[in-house]
Short mmCIF file of C-alpha atoms and ligand atoms in Angstrom, two decimals:
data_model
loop_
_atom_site.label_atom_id
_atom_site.label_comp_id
_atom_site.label_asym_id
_atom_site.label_seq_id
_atom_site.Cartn_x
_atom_site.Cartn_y
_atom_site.Cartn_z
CA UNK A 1 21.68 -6.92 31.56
CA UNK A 2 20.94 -4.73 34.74
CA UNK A 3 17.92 -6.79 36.01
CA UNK A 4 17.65 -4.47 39.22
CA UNK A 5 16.81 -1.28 36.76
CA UNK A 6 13.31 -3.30 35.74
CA UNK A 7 12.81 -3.64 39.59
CA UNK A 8 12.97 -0.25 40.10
CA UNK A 9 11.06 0.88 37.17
CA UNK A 10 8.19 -1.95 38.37
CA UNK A 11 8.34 -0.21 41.60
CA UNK A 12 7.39 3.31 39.69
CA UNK A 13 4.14 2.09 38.62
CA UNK A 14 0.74 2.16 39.99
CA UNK A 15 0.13 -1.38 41.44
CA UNK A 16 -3.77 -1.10 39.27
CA UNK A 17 -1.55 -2.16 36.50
CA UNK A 18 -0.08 -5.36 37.74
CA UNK A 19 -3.66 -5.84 39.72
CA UNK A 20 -5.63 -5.66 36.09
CA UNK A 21 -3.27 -7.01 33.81
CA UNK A 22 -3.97 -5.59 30.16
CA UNK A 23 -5.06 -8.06 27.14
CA UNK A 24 -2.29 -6.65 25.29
CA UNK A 25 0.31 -4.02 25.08
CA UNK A 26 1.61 -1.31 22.54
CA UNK A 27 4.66 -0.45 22.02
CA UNK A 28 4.65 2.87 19.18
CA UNK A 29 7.38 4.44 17.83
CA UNK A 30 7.36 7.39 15.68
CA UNK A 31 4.17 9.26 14.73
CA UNK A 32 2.14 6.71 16.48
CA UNK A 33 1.36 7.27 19.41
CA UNK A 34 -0.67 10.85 18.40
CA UNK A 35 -2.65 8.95 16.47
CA UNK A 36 -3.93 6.21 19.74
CA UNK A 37 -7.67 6.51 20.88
CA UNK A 38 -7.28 6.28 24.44
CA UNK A 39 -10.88 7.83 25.88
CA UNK A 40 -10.79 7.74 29.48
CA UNK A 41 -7.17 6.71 30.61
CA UNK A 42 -7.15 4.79 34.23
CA UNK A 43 -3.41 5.17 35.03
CA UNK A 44 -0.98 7.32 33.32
CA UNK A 45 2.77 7.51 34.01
CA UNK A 46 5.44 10.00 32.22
CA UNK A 47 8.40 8.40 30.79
CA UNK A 48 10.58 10.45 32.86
CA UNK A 49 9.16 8.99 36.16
CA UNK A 50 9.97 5.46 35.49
CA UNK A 51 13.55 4.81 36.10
CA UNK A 52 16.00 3.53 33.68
CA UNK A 53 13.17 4.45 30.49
CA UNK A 54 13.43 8.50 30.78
CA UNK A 55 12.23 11.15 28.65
CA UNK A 56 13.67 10.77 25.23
CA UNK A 57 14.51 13.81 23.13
CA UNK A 58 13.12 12.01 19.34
CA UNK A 59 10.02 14.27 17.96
CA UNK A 60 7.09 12.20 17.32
CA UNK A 61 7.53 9.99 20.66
CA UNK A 62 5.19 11.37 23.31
CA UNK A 63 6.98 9.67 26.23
CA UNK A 64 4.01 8.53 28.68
CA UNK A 65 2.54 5.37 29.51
CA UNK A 66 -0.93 5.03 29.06
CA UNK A 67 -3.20 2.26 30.64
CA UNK A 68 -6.49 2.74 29.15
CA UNK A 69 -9.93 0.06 28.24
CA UNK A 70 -11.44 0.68 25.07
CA UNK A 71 -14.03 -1.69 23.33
CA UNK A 72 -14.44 -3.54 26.50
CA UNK A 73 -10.16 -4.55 26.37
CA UNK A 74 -7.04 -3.06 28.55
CA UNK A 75 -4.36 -1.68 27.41
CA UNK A 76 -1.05 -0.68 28.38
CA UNK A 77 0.30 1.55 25.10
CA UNK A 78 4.23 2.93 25.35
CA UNK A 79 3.67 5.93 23.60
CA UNK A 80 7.75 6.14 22.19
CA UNK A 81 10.58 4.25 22.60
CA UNK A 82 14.19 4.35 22.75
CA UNK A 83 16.53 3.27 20.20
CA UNK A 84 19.97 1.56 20.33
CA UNK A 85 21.80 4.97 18.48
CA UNK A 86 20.41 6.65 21.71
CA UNK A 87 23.47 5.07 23.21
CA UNK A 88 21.00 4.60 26.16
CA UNK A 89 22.01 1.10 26.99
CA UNK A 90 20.00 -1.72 26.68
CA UNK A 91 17.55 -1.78 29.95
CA UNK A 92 16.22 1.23 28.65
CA UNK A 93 15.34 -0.29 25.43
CA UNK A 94 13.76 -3.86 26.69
CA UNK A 95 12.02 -1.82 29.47
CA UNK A 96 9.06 -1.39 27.65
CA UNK A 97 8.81 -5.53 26.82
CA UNK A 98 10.02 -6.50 30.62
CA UNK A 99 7.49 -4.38 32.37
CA UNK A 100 4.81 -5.82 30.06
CA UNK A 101 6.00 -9.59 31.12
CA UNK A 102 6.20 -8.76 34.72
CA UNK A 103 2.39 -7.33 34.10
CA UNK A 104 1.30 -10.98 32.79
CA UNK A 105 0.33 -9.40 29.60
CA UNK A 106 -0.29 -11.73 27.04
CA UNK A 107 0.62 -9.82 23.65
CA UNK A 108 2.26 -6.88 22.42
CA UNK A 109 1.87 -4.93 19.27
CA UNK A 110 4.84 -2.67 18.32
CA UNK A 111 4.80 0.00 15.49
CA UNK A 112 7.24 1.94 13.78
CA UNK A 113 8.02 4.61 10.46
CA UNK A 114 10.13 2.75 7.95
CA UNK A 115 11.44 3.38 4.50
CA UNK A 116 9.88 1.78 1.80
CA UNK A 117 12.39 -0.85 -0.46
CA UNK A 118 9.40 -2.83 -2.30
CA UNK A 119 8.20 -1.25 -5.20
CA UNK A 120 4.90 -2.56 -3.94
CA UNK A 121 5.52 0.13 -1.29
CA UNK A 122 4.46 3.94 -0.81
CA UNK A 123 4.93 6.38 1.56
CA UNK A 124 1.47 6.32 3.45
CA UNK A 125 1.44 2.20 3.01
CA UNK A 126 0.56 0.18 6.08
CA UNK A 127 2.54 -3.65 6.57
CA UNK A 128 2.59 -6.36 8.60
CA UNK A 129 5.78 -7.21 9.64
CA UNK A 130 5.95 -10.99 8.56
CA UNK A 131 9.70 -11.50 9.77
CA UNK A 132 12.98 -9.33 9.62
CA UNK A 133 16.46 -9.49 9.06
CA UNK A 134 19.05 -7.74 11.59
CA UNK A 135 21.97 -6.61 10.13
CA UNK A 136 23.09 -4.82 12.84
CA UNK A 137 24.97 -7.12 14.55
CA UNK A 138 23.52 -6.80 18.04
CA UNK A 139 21.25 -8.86 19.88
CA UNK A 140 19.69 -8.13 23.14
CA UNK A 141 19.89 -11.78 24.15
CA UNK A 142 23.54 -11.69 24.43
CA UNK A 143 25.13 -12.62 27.59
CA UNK A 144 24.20 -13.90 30.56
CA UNK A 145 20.41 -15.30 30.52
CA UNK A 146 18.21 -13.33 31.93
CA UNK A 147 15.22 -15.18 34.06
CA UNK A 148 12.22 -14.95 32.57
CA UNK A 149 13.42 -14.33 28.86
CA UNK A 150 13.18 -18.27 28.01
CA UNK A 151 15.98 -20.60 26.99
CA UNK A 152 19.78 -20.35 25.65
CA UNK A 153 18.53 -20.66 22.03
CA UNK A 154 14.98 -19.21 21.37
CA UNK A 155 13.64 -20.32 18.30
CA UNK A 156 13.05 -17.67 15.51
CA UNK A 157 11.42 -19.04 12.93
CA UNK A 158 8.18 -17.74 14.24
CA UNK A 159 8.60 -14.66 15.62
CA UNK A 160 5.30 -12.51 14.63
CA UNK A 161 2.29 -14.28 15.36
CA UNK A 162 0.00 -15.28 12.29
CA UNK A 163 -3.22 -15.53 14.72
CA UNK A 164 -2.38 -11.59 15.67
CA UNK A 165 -1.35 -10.62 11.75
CA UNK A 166 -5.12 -12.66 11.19
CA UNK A 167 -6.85 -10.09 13.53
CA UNK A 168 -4.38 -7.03 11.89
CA UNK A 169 -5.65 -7.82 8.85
CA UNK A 170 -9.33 -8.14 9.92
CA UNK A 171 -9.33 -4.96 11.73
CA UNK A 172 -8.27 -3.37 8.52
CA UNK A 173 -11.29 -5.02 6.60
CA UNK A 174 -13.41 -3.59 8.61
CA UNK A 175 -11.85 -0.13 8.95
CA UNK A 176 -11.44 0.11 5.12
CA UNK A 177 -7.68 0.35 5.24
CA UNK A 178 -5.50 -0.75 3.26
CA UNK A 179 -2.58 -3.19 4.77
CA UNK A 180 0.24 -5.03 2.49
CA UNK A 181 2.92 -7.43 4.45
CA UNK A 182 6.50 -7.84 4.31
CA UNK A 183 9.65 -7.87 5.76
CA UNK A 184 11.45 -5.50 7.82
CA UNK A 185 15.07 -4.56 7.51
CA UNK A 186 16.55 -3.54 11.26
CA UNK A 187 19.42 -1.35 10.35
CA UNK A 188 21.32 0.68 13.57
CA UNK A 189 21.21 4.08 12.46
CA UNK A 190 21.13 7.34 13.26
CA UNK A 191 22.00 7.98 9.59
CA UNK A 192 19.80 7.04 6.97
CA UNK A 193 21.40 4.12 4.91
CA UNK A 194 23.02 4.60 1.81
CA UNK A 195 21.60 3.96 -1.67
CA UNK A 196 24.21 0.78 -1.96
CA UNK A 197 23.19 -0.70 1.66
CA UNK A 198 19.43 -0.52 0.90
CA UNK A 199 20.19 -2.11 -2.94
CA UNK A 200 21.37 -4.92 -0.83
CA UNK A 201 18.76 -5.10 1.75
CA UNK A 202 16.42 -5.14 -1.28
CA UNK A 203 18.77 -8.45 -2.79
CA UNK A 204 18.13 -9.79 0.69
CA UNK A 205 14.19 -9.64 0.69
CA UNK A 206 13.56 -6.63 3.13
CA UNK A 207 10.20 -4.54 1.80
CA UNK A 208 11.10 -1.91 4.57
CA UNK A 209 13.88 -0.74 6.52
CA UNK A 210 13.68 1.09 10.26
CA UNK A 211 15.83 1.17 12.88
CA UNK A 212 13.24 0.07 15.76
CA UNK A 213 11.22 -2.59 16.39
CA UNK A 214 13.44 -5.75 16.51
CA UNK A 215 15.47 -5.51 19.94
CA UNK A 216 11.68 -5.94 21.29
CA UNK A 217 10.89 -8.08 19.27
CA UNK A 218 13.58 -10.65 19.90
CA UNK A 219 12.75 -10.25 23.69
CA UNK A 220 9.30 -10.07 23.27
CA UNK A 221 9.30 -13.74 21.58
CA UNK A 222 11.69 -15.23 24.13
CA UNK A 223 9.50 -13.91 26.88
CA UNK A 224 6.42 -15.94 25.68
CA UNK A 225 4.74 -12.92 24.75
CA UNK A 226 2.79 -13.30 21.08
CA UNK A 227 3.89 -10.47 18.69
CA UNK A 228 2.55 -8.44 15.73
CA UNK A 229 4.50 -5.86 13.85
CA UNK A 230 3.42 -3.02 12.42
CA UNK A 231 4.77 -0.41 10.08
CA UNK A 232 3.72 2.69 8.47
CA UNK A 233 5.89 3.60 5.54
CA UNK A 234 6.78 7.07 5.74
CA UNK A 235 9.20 7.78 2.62
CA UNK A 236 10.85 5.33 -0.17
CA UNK A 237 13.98 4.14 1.46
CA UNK A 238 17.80 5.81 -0.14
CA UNK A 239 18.26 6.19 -3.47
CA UNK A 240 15.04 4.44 -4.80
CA UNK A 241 13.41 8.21 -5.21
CA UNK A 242 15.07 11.71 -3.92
CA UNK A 243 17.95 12.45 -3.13
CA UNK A 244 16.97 13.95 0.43
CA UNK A 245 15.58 11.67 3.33
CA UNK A 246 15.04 13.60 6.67
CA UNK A 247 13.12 12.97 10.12
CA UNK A 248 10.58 15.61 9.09
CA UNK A 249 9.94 14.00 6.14
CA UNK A 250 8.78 11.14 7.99
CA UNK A 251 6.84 12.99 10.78
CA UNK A 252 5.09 14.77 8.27
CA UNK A 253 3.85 11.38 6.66
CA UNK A 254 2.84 10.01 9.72
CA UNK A 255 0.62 13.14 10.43
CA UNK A 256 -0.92 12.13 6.69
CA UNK A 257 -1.84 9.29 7.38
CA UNK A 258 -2.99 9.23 11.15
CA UNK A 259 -6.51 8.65 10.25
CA UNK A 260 -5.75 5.69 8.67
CA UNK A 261 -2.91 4.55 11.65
CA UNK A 262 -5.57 5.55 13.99
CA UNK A 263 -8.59 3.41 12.36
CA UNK A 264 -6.53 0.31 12.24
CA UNK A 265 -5.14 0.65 15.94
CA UNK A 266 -8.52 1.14 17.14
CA UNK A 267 -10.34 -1.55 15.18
CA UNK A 268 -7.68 -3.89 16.11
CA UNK A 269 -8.43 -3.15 19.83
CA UNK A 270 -11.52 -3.92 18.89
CA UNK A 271 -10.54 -7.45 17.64
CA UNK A 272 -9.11 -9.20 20.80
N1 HPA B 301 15.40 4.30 7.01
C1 HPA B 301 15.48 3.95 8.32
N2 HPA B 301 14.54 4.26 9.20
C2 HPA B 301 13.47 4.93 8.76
C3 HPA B 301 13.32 5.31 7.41
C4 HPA B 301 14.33 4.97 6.49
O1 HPA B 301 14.27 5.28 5.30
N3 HPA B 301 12.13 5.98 7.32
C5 HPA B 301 11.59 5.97 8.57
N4 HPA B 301 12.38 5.34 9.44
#
């Protein structure tokens, strides 16, 4: 890992951020981030101004960091990411996570679209990540130790906090929205997976598959940093209905069901 493209990218930002550390951050991946009340932002900062992140090219990632207080709470919210079929490297990735550490912030939320395996599933449905499985093979913890990401061999069997998937699922009590749970499938992408792959995601217990979310996640729980999941299923995954799966089928679900994305972001804000 490049540790001196983080120090560059910290240098990029306004120092209010790393004066007022936020309660918690966001990190929101496709469809999300339109959806984010912000009102009154106090620091913005385009993705293609902080060094090493950059602009990326995926519709339905907005590409700006926004630090913003709503309900009385900070918050720093990564509106996109980048993904590991980017081919962007891994700093680019983790940025998001390290700059949040380096901030002191406590907790970080990060979202995604995923397909649907669980018949308990719909496109529309909102889940909890509870855990995931990575089948891709690659873990951002590999090699040298980076300081500051915690010890050798972090422990896993923990990884999404139960006290933050507690206030998820009161904030969707009181916004009246409905929220399942279940596990998340992290498969590398770009292509979709085939109808045999997600059969056997499905004999492995995934409810959902993506190809997001866990590279932060793994950091983000070595780091210290408490972490909820959050996905908004956007189409049944291959083969269970349709032969065609597309990224505009999935944008166009996430503009469906932004009212709903947006009540639950905002109520949980409203939690902490
Ligand atoms: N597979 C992988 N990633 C996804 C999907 C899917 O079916 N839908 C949205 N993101």
């Amino acid at each position: 890992m490049d540790t001196k493209v983080f120090d560059c990218a910290e240098q990029a930002l306004p120092r209010v951020c790393f004066e007022r550390p936020p309660a918690i951050g966001l990190i929101l991946g496709s469809g999300w981030s339109q959806v984010l009340q912000t009102g009154q932002a106090y620091a913005r900062v385009a993705y293609a101004d902080i060094p090493g992140l950059g602009a990326g090219a995926i519709a339905g990632h907005a590409g700006e960091l926004v630090f913003f207080e709503r309900h009385g709470v900070r918050v720093a919210a990564f509106m996109g990411r980048r993904h590991w079929y980017e081919g962007v490297g891994w700093e680019a990735l983790l940025l998001p996570v390290e700059l949040l550490r380096r901030m002191g912030v406590p907790r970080v939320l990060v979202t995604n679209a995923a397909g649907g395996i669980s018949p308990h599933l719909q496109p529309g449905s909102l889940m909890i990540i509870r855990d995931h499985i990575n089948v891709t093979g690659i873990n951002p913890l590999a090699g040298p130790v980076v300081p500051g990401w915690g010890p050798r061999f972090p422990d896993q069997s923990r990884l999404y906090s139960p006290e933050l998937s507690a206030l998820l699922h009161r904030a969707a009590h009181a916004a009246q929205v409905p929220l399942s749970e279940g596990v998340y499938v992290y498969a590398p992408g770009p292509g979709f997976e085939t109808p045999a792959e997600i059969r056997a995601y499905a004999g492995m217990g995934a409810d959902a598959v993506g190809m997001s979310t866990v590279h932060e996640v793994t950091v983000a729980n070595a780091a210290g940093l408490q972490v909820a999941g959050l996905s908004c299923i956007t189409n049944m995954a291959a083969g269970i209905c349709g032969p065609h799966l597309s990224h505009g089928e999935v944008i166009e679900q996430t503009a469906k069901s932004a009212p709903v994305m947006s009540r639950l972001l905002d109520a949980f804000v409203g939690q902490l």
